[in-house]
Short mmCIF file of C-alpha atoms and ligand atoms in Angstrom, two decimals:
data_model
loop_
_atom_site.label_atom_id
_atom_site.label_comp_id
_atom_site.label_asym_id
_atom_site.label_seq_id
_atom_site.Cartn_x
_atom_site.Cartn_y
_atom_site.Cartn_z
CA UNK A 741 0.48 -18.15 16.42
CA UNK A 742 -1.81 -20.91 14.76
CA UNK A 743 -2.92 -19.32 11.92
CA UNK A 744 -1.12 -15.93 10.70
CA UNK A 745 -3.00 -12.15 9.54
CA UNK A 746 -0.91 -12.98 6.15
CA UNK A 747 2.48 -14.46 5.17
CA UNK A 748 5.26 -14.25 3.39
CA UNK A 749 4.63 -17.70 1.14
CA UNK A 750 6.91 -18.66 -1.23
CA UNK A 751 6.15 -20.45 -4.98
CA UNK A 752 9.32 -22.63 -5.53
CA UNK A 753 10.66 -20.64 -8.11
CA UNK A 754 13.14 -18.38 -5.58
CA UNK A 755 15.65 -20.35 -4.24
CA UNK A 756 16.30 -20.77 -8.24
CA UNK A 757 16.54 -16.77 -8.72
CA UNK A 758 18.35 -16.72 -5.61
CA UNK A 759 20.76 -19.26 -6.35
CA UNK A 760 21.00 -17.86 -10.34
CA UNK A 761 22.38 -15.33 -8.25
CA UNK A 762 25.07 -16.50 -6.07
CA UNK A 763 26.15 -18.08 -9.52
CA UNK A 764 27.20 -15.65 -10.91
CA UNK A 765 28.18 -13.64 -7.52
CA UNK A 766 26.02 -11.27 -7.69
CA UNK A 767 25.63 -11.13 -3.95
CA UNK A 768 25.23 -7.36 -4.41
CA UNK A 769 22.26 -4.05 -4.26
CA UNK A 770 22.93 -4.23 -7.99
CA UNK A 771 22.13 -6.76 -11.00
CA UNK A 772 21.02 -9.10 -13.36
CA UNK A 773 17.47 -9.87 -10.96
CA UNK A 774 17.88 -6.30 -9.85
CA UNK A 775 17.11 -5.28 -13.73
CA UNK A 776 15.89 -8.32 -14.69
CA UNK A 777 13.35 -7.91 -11.74
CA UNK A 778 12.39 -4.29 -12.59
CA UNK A 779 11.65 -5.34 -15.96
CA UNK A 780 9.35 -8.18 -14.74
CA UNK A 781 7.01 -5.47 -12.73
CA UNK A 782 6.71 -3.53 -16.60
CA UNK A 783 5.65 -5.94 -18.05
CA UNK A 784 3.60 -6.92 -15.93
CA UNK A 785 1.96 -3.11 -15.71
CA UNK A 786 1.97 -2.98 -19.16
CA UNK A 787 2.29 -0.08 -19.30
CA UNK A 788 4.41 2.72 -19.80
CA UNK A 789 5.81 3.66 -16.78
CA UNK A 790 9.33 3.43 -14.99
CA UNK A 791 11.00 0.42 -12.55
CA UNK A 792 12.91 1.23 -9.55
CA UNK A 793 13.68 -1.47 -7.42
CA UNK A 794 14.21 -0.46 -3.49
CA UNK A 795 15.27 -1.43 -0.36
CA UNK A 796 11.41 -0.35 1.34
CA UNK A 797 8.00 1.10 0.30
CA UNK A 798 8.74 3.90 2.43
CA UNK A 799 11.93 4.34 0.88
CA UNK A 800 9.92 4.17 -2.66
CA UNK A 801 7.61 7.15 -1.38
CA UNK A 802 10.48 8.77 -0.24
CA UNK A 803 12.01 9.30 -2.90
CA UNK A 804 8.79 9.93 -5.03
CA UNK A 805 8.14 13.41 -2.26
CA UNK A 806 10.82 14.69 -2.72
CA UNK A 807 12.04 14.13 -6.57
CA UNK A 808 8.31 16.02 -6.51
CA UNK A 809 10.10 18.88 -4.30
CA UNK A 810 8.49 18.16 -1.18
CA UNK A 811 10.35 20.56 1.44
CA UNK A 812 9.80 22.24 5.52
CA UNK A 813 6.27 24.24 4.78
CA UNK A 814 4.76 22.07 2.72
CA UNK A 815 2.11 20.33 2.82
CA UNK A 816 0.61 16.97 1.43
CA UNK A 817 -2.48 16.26 0.68
CA UNK A 818 -3.47 12.08 2.59
CA UNK A 819 -5.64 9.62 3.44
CA UNK A 820 -5.72 10.03 7.15
CA UNK A 821 -6.46 5.70 7.25
CA UNK A 822 -3.13 4.56 5.80
CA UNK A 823 -0.09 2.72 7.55
CA UNK A 824 2.75 4.51 9.86
CA UNK A 825 5.17 4.08 6.42
CA UNK A 826 3.19 5.71 3.74
CA UNK A 827 2.79 8.65 5.29
CA UNK A 828 6.51 9.22 7.94
CA UNK A 829 8.37 10.49 4.58
CA UNK A 830 6.43 13.63 4.89
CA UNK A 831 7.80 14.21 8.85
CA UNK A 832 11.53 13.81 6.71
CA UNK A 833 11.63 16.33 4.47
CA UNK A 834 10.07 18.09 7.07
CA UNK A 835 6.22 18.78 5.50
CA UNK A 836 2.87 18.56 6.88
CA UNK A 837 0.22 16.40 6.03
CA UNK A 838 -3.34 17.17 5.84
CA UNK A 839 -5.69 14.12 6.33
CA UNK A 840 -8.57 13.59 4.23
CA UNK A 841 -11.95 10.94 5.53
CA UNK A 842 -12.88 7.81 2.20
CA UNK A 843 -15.82 7.97 0.99
CA UNK A 844 -17.67 4.59 1.82
CA UNK A 845 -18.84 3.45 -1.01
CA UNK A 846 -15.16 2.68 -1.89
CA UNK A 847 -12.94 2.93 1.47
CA UNK A 848 -9.99 4.67 -0.80
CA UNK A 849 -10.20 9.31 -0.71
CA UNK A 850 -13.66 10.70 -1.15
CA UNK A 851 -12.20 12.93 -3.72
CA UNK A 852 -15.77 15.09 -3.49
CA UNK A 853 -14.46 16.41 -0.27
CA UNK A 854 -10.41 16.69 -2.10
CA UNK A 855 -12.26 18.57 -5.14
CA UNK A 856 -14.18 21.16 -2.59
CA UNK A 857 -11.30 21.47 -0.76
CA UNK A 858 -8.73 22.11 -3.29
CA UNK A 859 -10.52 24.88 -4.97
CA UNK A 860 -10.59 26.27 -1.53
CA UNK A 861 -6.67 26.54 -0.94
CA UNK A 862 -6.58 27.72 -4.91
CA UNK A 863 -8.58 31.44 -4.02
CA UNK A 864 -6.43 31.22 -0.98
CA UNK A 865 -2.97 30.42 -2.36
CA UNK A 866 -1.86 27.64 -0.50
CA UNK A 867 -2.43 24.71 -2.66
CA UNK A 868 -0.75 21.07 -1.52
CA UNK A 869 2.48 20.45 -2.64
CA UNK A 870 0.98 16.28 -3.04
CA UNK A 871 -2.13 14.71 -2.67
CA UNK A 872 -1.39 10.49 -1.60
CA UNK A 873 -4.01 8.68 -1.67
CA UNK A 874 -3.61 5.18 -0.24
CA UNK A 875 -5.33 2.11 -2.24
CA UNK A 876 -6.64 1.13 1.48
CA UNK A 877 -7.16 -2.73 1.66
CA UNK A 878 -5.77 -3.68 -2.02
CA UNK A 879 -8.69 -1.36 -3.30
CA UNK A 880 -7.58 1.28 -6.15
CA UNK A 881 -8.47 5.12 -5.60
CA UNK A 882 -10.90 6.76 -8.10
CA UNK A 883 -7.64 7.34 -9.92
CA UNK A 884 -9.24 9.09 -13.05
CA UNK A 885 -10.69 11.96 -10.69
CA UNK A 886 -7.64 12.95 -9.20
CA UNK A 887 -6.12 12.84 -12.81
CA UNK A 888 -7.32 15.44 -13.50
CA UNK A 889 -7.44 16.86 -9.79
CA UNK A 890 -3.83 16.67 -9.92
CA UNK A 891 -3.83 17.96 -13.52
CA UNK A 892 -5.93 21.54 -13.32
CA UNK A 893 -4.90 22.69 -9.94
CA UNK A 894 -1.08 20.89 -10.17
CA UNK A 895 -0.22 20.29 -8.26
CA UNK A 896 1.38 16.16 -7.03
CA UNK A 897 0.15 12.95 -7.26
CA UNK A 898 1.59 9.64 -6.06
CA UNK A 899 -0.42 6.81 -4.62
CA UNK A 900 0.43 4.67 -2.17
CA UNK A 901 -0.26 0.98 -4.39
CA UNK A 902 1.54 -0.86 -1.82
CA UNK A 903 -1.65 -3.00 -0.80
CA UNK A 904 -2.70 -3.53 -4.76
CA UNK A 905 -0.44 -4.43 -6.86
CA UNK A 906 -1.79 -6.90 -8.35
CA UNK A 907 -6.16 -4.58 -8.75
CA UNK A 908 -7.96 -3.02 -11.62
CA UNK A 909 -9.53 -0.80 -12.53
CA UNK A 910 -11.27 2.13 -15.08
CA UNK A 911 -11.35 -0.50 -18.34
CA UNK A 912 -8.69 -3.15 -17.06
CA UNK A 913 -6.06 -0.84 -16.01
CA UNK A 914 -3.18 -1.78 -13.49
CA UNK A 915 -3.27 0.16 -9.44
CA UNK A 916 0.46 0.85 -9.71
CA UNK A 917 0.66 3.02 -13.16
CA UNK A 918 -1.47 6.02 -11.90
CA UNK A 919 -0.38 9.49 -11.31
CA UNK A 920 3.18 10.66 -11.35
CA UNK A 921 4.34 7.63 -8.85
CA UNK A 922 2.82 4.40 -7.46
CA UNK A 923 4.60 3.64 -4.03
CA UNK A 924 4.06 -0.76 -4.52
CA UNK A 925 6.02 -2.67 -1.37
CA UNK A 926 6.82 -6.16 -1.02
CA UNK A 927 7.18 -6.83 2.93
CA UNK A 928 6.69 -9.58 3.97
CA UNK A 929 2.92 -9.79 4.90
CA UNK A 930 1.57 -8.06 1.25
CA UNK A 931 0.55 -9.22 -2.25
CA UNK A 932 3.87 -11.13 -2.66
CA UNK A 933 7.78 -10.63 -1.13
CA UNK A 934 10.70 -10.14 -1.83
CA UNK A 935 11.81 -10.60 2.32
CA UNK A 936 11.80 -6.57 2.64
CA UNK A 937 11.25 -4.22 -0.59
CA UNK A 938 9.85 -1.63 -2.75
CA UNK A 939 9.35 -0.05 -5.99
CA UNK A 940 9.02 3.10 -7.45
CA UNK A 941 6.38 2.91 -10.67
CA UNK A 942 6.17 6.52 -12.77
CA UNK A 943 5.79 7.14 -15.65
CA UNK A 944 8.57 9.90 -15.88
CA UNK A 945 11.44 9.46 -16.60
CA UNK A 946 13.23 11.48 -15.57
CA UNK A 947 12.10 11.10 -12.88
CA UNK A 948 13.54 7.72 -12.71
CA UNK A 949 16.13 8.12 -13.37
CA UNK A 950 16.47 11.28 -10.12
CA UNK A 951 15.63 7.53 -8.21
CA UNK A 952 18.05 5.83 -9.28
CA UNK A 953 20.96 8.67 -8.63
CA UNK A 954 19.10 10.06 -4.98
CA UNK A 955 18.54 6.41 -4.84
CA UNK A 956 22.75 5.09 -4.58
CA UNK A 957 24.43 8.16 -2.68
CA UNK A 958 23.89 10.98 -4.81
CA UNK A 959 27.59 10.61 -6.49
CA UNK A 960 28.39 12.82 -9.69
CA UNK A 961 29.24 11.07 -12.66
CA UNK A 962 33.21 11.45 -11.94
CA UNK A 963 36.74 8.79 -10.77
CA UNK A 964 36.55 10.44 -6.99
CA UNK A 965 33.01 10.49 -4.66
CA UNK A 966 31.79 14.08 -5.85
CA UNK A 967 28.62 15.23 -4.36
CA UNK A 968 26.44 18.25 -4.87
CA UNK A 969 23.49 17.05 -2.71
CA UNK A 970 22.83 13.96 -0.39
CA UNK A 971 21.42 10.78 -1.18
CA UNK A 972 20.47 7.50 0.97
CA UNK A 973 21.58 3.80 0.64
CA UNK A 974 17.77 2.31 -1.04
CA UNK A 975 18.22 0.26 -3.87
CA UNK A 976 16.89 -2.89 -2.84
CA UNK A 977 19.55 -5.83 -2.52
CA UNK A 978 19.99 -8.08 -5.65
CA UNK A 979 19.45 -11.11 -3.77
CA UNK A 980 16.12 -10.37 -2.38
CA UNK A 981 15.05 -8.99 -6.07
CA UNK A 982 15.61 -12.06 -6.74
CA UNK A 983 12.75 -13.48 -4.66
CA UNK A 984 11.12 -10.86 -6.39
CA UNK A 985 10.76 -13.14 -9.98
CA UNK A 986 10.29 -16.13 -8.23
CA UNK A 987 6.77 -14.35 -6.40
CA UNK A 988 6.39 -12.42 -10.28
CA UNK A 989 5.59 -15.33 -11.72
CA UNK A 990 2.95 -15.99 -9.32
CA UNK A 991 1.44 -12.72 -8.82
CA UNK A 992 -1.76 -13.09 -10.62
CA UNK A 993 -2.14 -16.96 -8.51
CA UNK A 994 -2.07 -15.26 -5.55
CA UNK A 995 -4.33 -12.27 -6.49
CA UNK A 996 -7.35 -14.90 -6.96
CA UNK A 997 -6.32 -16.78 -3.87
CA UNK A 998 -7.79 -13.49 -1.92
CA UNK A 999 -10.30 -12.90 -3.05
CA UNK A 1000 -10.89 -16.46 -3.17
CA UNK A 1001 -10.87 -16.09 0.33
CA UNK A 1002 -12.35 -13.02 0.65
CA UNK A 1003 -15.92 -14.99 -0.67
CA UNK A 1004 -15.90 -17.54 1.44
CA UNK A 1005 -15.59 -15.81 4.83
CA UNK A 1006 -18.37 -12.49 3.26
CA UNK A 1007 -20.70 -16.26 2.24
CA UNK A 1008 -20.31 -17.17 5.42
CA UNK A 1009 -20.39 -15.13 7.53
CA UNK A 1010 -22.34 -12.48 6.19
CA UNK A 1011 -25.19 -11.70 8.48
CA UNK A 1012 -27.44 -8.17 10.32
CA UNK A 1013 -24.14 -6.85 11.80
CA UNK A 1014 -21.29 -8.22 9.65
CA UNK A 1015 -20.62 -5.75 6.82
CA UNK A 1016 -17.98 -5.77 5.18
CA UNK A 1017 -15.41 -3.56 2.26
CA UNK A 1018 -17.76 -2.17 -1.34
CA UNK A 1019 -16.01 -2.50 -4.18
CA UNK A 1020 -17.49 -0.57 -6.91
CA UNK A 1021 -18.07 -2.01 -9.49
CA UNK A 1022 -15.65 -0.99 -12.35
CA UNK A 1023 -12.10 -2.05 -9.12
CA UNK A 1024 -11.19 -5.07 -8.86
CA UNK A 1025 -9.20 -5.70 -5.69
CA UNK A 1026 -6.88 -7.23 -4.31
CA UNK A 1027 -8.14 -8.03 -0.90
CA UNK A 1028 -5.10 -7.72 0.56
CA UNK A 1029 -6.81 -8.39 4.04
CA UNK A 1030 -10.46 -9.51 4.01
CA UNK A 1031 -12.02 -6.15 6.65
CA UNK A 1032 -15.35 -6.39 8.05
CA UNK A 1033 -16.69 -4.87 10.71
CA UNK A 1034 -18.65 -5.19 13.95
CA UNK A 1035 -21.75 -3.66 14.19
CA UNK A 1036 -22.18 -4.17 18.28
CA UNK A 1037 -26.01 -3.10 18.05
CA UNK A 1038 -27.07 -5.67 15.64
CA UNK A 1039 -23.74 -8.68 15.74
CA UNK A 1040 -24.87 -9.35 18.99
CA UNK A 1041 -20.58 -8.65 19.52
CA UNK A 1042 -18.72 -6.75 18.54
CA UNK A 1043 -15.09 -6.67 17.04
CA UNK A 1044 -13.11 -6.19 20.26
CA UNK A 1045 -14.39 -9.01 21.51
CA UNK A 1046 -14.08 -11.25 18.28
CA UNK A 1047 -10.39 -10.51 17.82
CA UNK A 1048 -9.96 -11.66 21.46
CA UNK A 1049 -11.92 -15.18 20.54
CA UNK A 1050 -9.47 -16.01 17.73
CA UNK A 1051 -6.60 -14.96 20.02
CA UNK A 1052 -6.94 -16.92 22.40
CA UNK A 1053 -7.49 -19.64 19.52
CA UNK A 1054 -4.40 -18.62 17.53
CA UNK A 1055 -5.72 -17.11 15.73
CA UNK A 1056 -4.71 -13.02 14.30
CA UNK A 1057 -7.05 -10.15 13.56
CA UNK A 1058 -6.98 -6.51 14.24
CA UNK A 1059 -8.03 -4.17 14.27
CA UNK A 1060 -8.19 -1.73 10.77
CA UNK A 1061 -5.38 1.12 10.72
CA UNK A 1062 -6.34 3.90 13.34
CA UNK A 1063 -6.75 6.92 11.47
CA UNK A 1064 -3.67 8.73 11.35
CA UNK A 1065 -5.11 11.51 11.92
CA UNK A 1066 -6.23 10.31 15.86
CA UNK A 1067 -2.88 9.56 16.54
CA UNK A 1068 -1.12 11.09 19.41
CA UNK A 1069 2.05 11.81 16.23
CA UNK A 1070 -0.32 14.13 13.66
CA UNK A 1071 -2.45 15.03 17.08
CA UNK A 1072 -3.42 18.73 15.69
CA UNK A 1073 -3.37 17.98 12.13
CA UNK A 1074 -6.19 19.60 10.04
CA UNK A 1075 -8.99 16.51 9.22
CA UNK A 1076 -11.48 16.69 6.72
CA UNK A 1077 -14.44 14.81 7.32
CA UNK A 1078 -17.17 13.36 8.95
CA UNK A 1079 -15.17 10.16 10.21
CA UNK A 1080 -16.44 7.40 7.66
CA UNK A 1081 -12.31 6.25 8.22
CA UNK A 1082 -13.01 6.70 12.86
CA UNK A 1083 -15.86 4.61 12.68
CA UNK A 1084 -14.64 1.73 9.88
CA UNK A 1085 -11.48 1.86 13.21
CA UNK A 1086 -13.74 1.42 15.91
CA UNK A 1087 -15.91 -1.44 14.16
CA UNK A 1088 -13.44 -3.25 11.49
CA UNK A 1089 -10.91 -5.93 11.73
CA UNK A 1090 -8.93 -7.53 9.35
CA UNK A 1091 -9.49 -11.94 8.81
CA UNK A 1092 -6.39 -13.91 8.40
CA UNK A 1093 -6.33 -13.65 3.99
CA UNK A 1094 -2.94 -14.97 3.77
CA UNK A 1095 -3.23 -16.56 0.28
CA UNK A 1096 -1.02 -19.80 1.44
CA UNK A 1097 -3.46 -20.36 4.78
CA UNK A 1098 -5.77 -23.40 4.29
CA UNK A 1099 -9.68 -24.97 3.64
CA UNK A 1100 -9.46 -25.62 7.03
CA UNK A 1101 -7.81 -22.17 8.41
CA UNK A 1102 -10.49 -20.49 6.95
CA UNK A 1103 -13.33 -22.74 8.25
CA UNK A 1104 -11.93 -22.60 10.93
CA UNK A 1105 -11.95 -18.88 11.69
CA UNK A 1106 -15.11 -19.24 10.11
CA UNK A 1107 -16.36 -20.99 12.66
CA UNK A 1108 -14.85 -18.87 15.97
CA UNK A 1109 -16.78 -15.99 14.09
CA UNK A 1110 -20.01 -17.66 14.02
CA UNK A 1111 -20.39 -19.58 17.29
CA UNK A 1112 -19.67 -15.82 19.01
CA UNK A 1113 -22.40 -13.64 16.26
CA UNK A 1114 -25.13 -16.51 16.35
C1 PLP B 1180 3.51 -2.07 3.61
C2 PLP B 1180 2.37 -0.46 3.24
C3 PLP B 1180 3.63 0.75 3.93
C4 PLP B 1180 5.03 0.70 3.71
O1 PLP B 1180 5.94 -0.41 2.99
P1 PLP B 1180 7.48 -1.46 3.43
O2 PLP B 1180 7.74 -1.34 3.12
O3 PLP B 1180 6.68 -1.42 4.08
O4 PLP B 1180 8.18 0.27 3.37
C5 PLP B 1180 3.04 1.72 3.32
N1 PLP B 1180 1.92 2.30 3.05
C6 PLP B 1180 1.25 1.30 2.68
C7 PLP B 1180 -0.01 1.76 2.93
C8 PLP B 1180 1.15 -0.15 3.58
O5 PLP B 1180 0.42 -0.38 3.67
#
């Protein structure tokens, strides 16, 4: 593989931060670098939120759902087009998902449809415990609408912002500050990375306290190990947090570069049958991955031909997330939609979008695609 979809992109600050952690022997799950990483994120988000650094984004979602009280017999309403880590924690807790389609104008959860279903569910006394919309490919959901729906119906709102750190919406509000809680991911392929890691961001101080408690094996205050509930070993290592500290210094640059890459692709590839993920006027996405659609009736080629042609050149491109209601695991789960997500899966392709791509690499990808689309 010569050109990857999205690779870790170090800034040069990380090794010094890790060396500092070593020098003080904080080669442990807790330590000053972890505290500093959480504080840096809180400063960056610039909102009245609490940040808890964890071993992954999935761990953050697991804790958020547990703290929201999700358990066996509960429903969680969720965007169908998402990544496994953004839904599997629903299974960990014995709850059931109900899937929602996307709004074609934003490729984020269709809030009109969600609103209609919430009204019906309220009338039938079967409201979900929580709603989990995804900031798809780095585009913030319509948070104002979602927050007012969650408040009206008294359901918890947990936003999957794993792909949208650095995105804004509305009057410059930052993605990752929404709902009762938001989750972030620092996996190797995300906007910034700690090699692996995640964060729970919440406006409720008691959620943050409980997340820290549950993430460190639920130890009650006592000199010995005392437990009145079960927990997890979910804290981020202090060494990984040191990498994250180095990455925070370049977060806005990373987002700017990904947006630039998207703009380059759009300029060079826009044409009959080629579509790009839309960006509504009040939102500024991270463009974590450039997502395009290829309409075989007009483009003279199809998604799979383009993907395979790129692969033959050592270029990694991937279909969009396969909607969860189409996965064998979730066969039979309720789905509300018209298949906007199904069509995006059929025709959509994520192009190499790493912030470390060179101009020559972008040109190379463009050249191969243009050769097929004429
Ligand atoms: C990456 C990602 C996650 C999970 O993050 P991990 O840190 O890999 O556990 C969850 N949801 C979405 C949409 C993601 O892209």
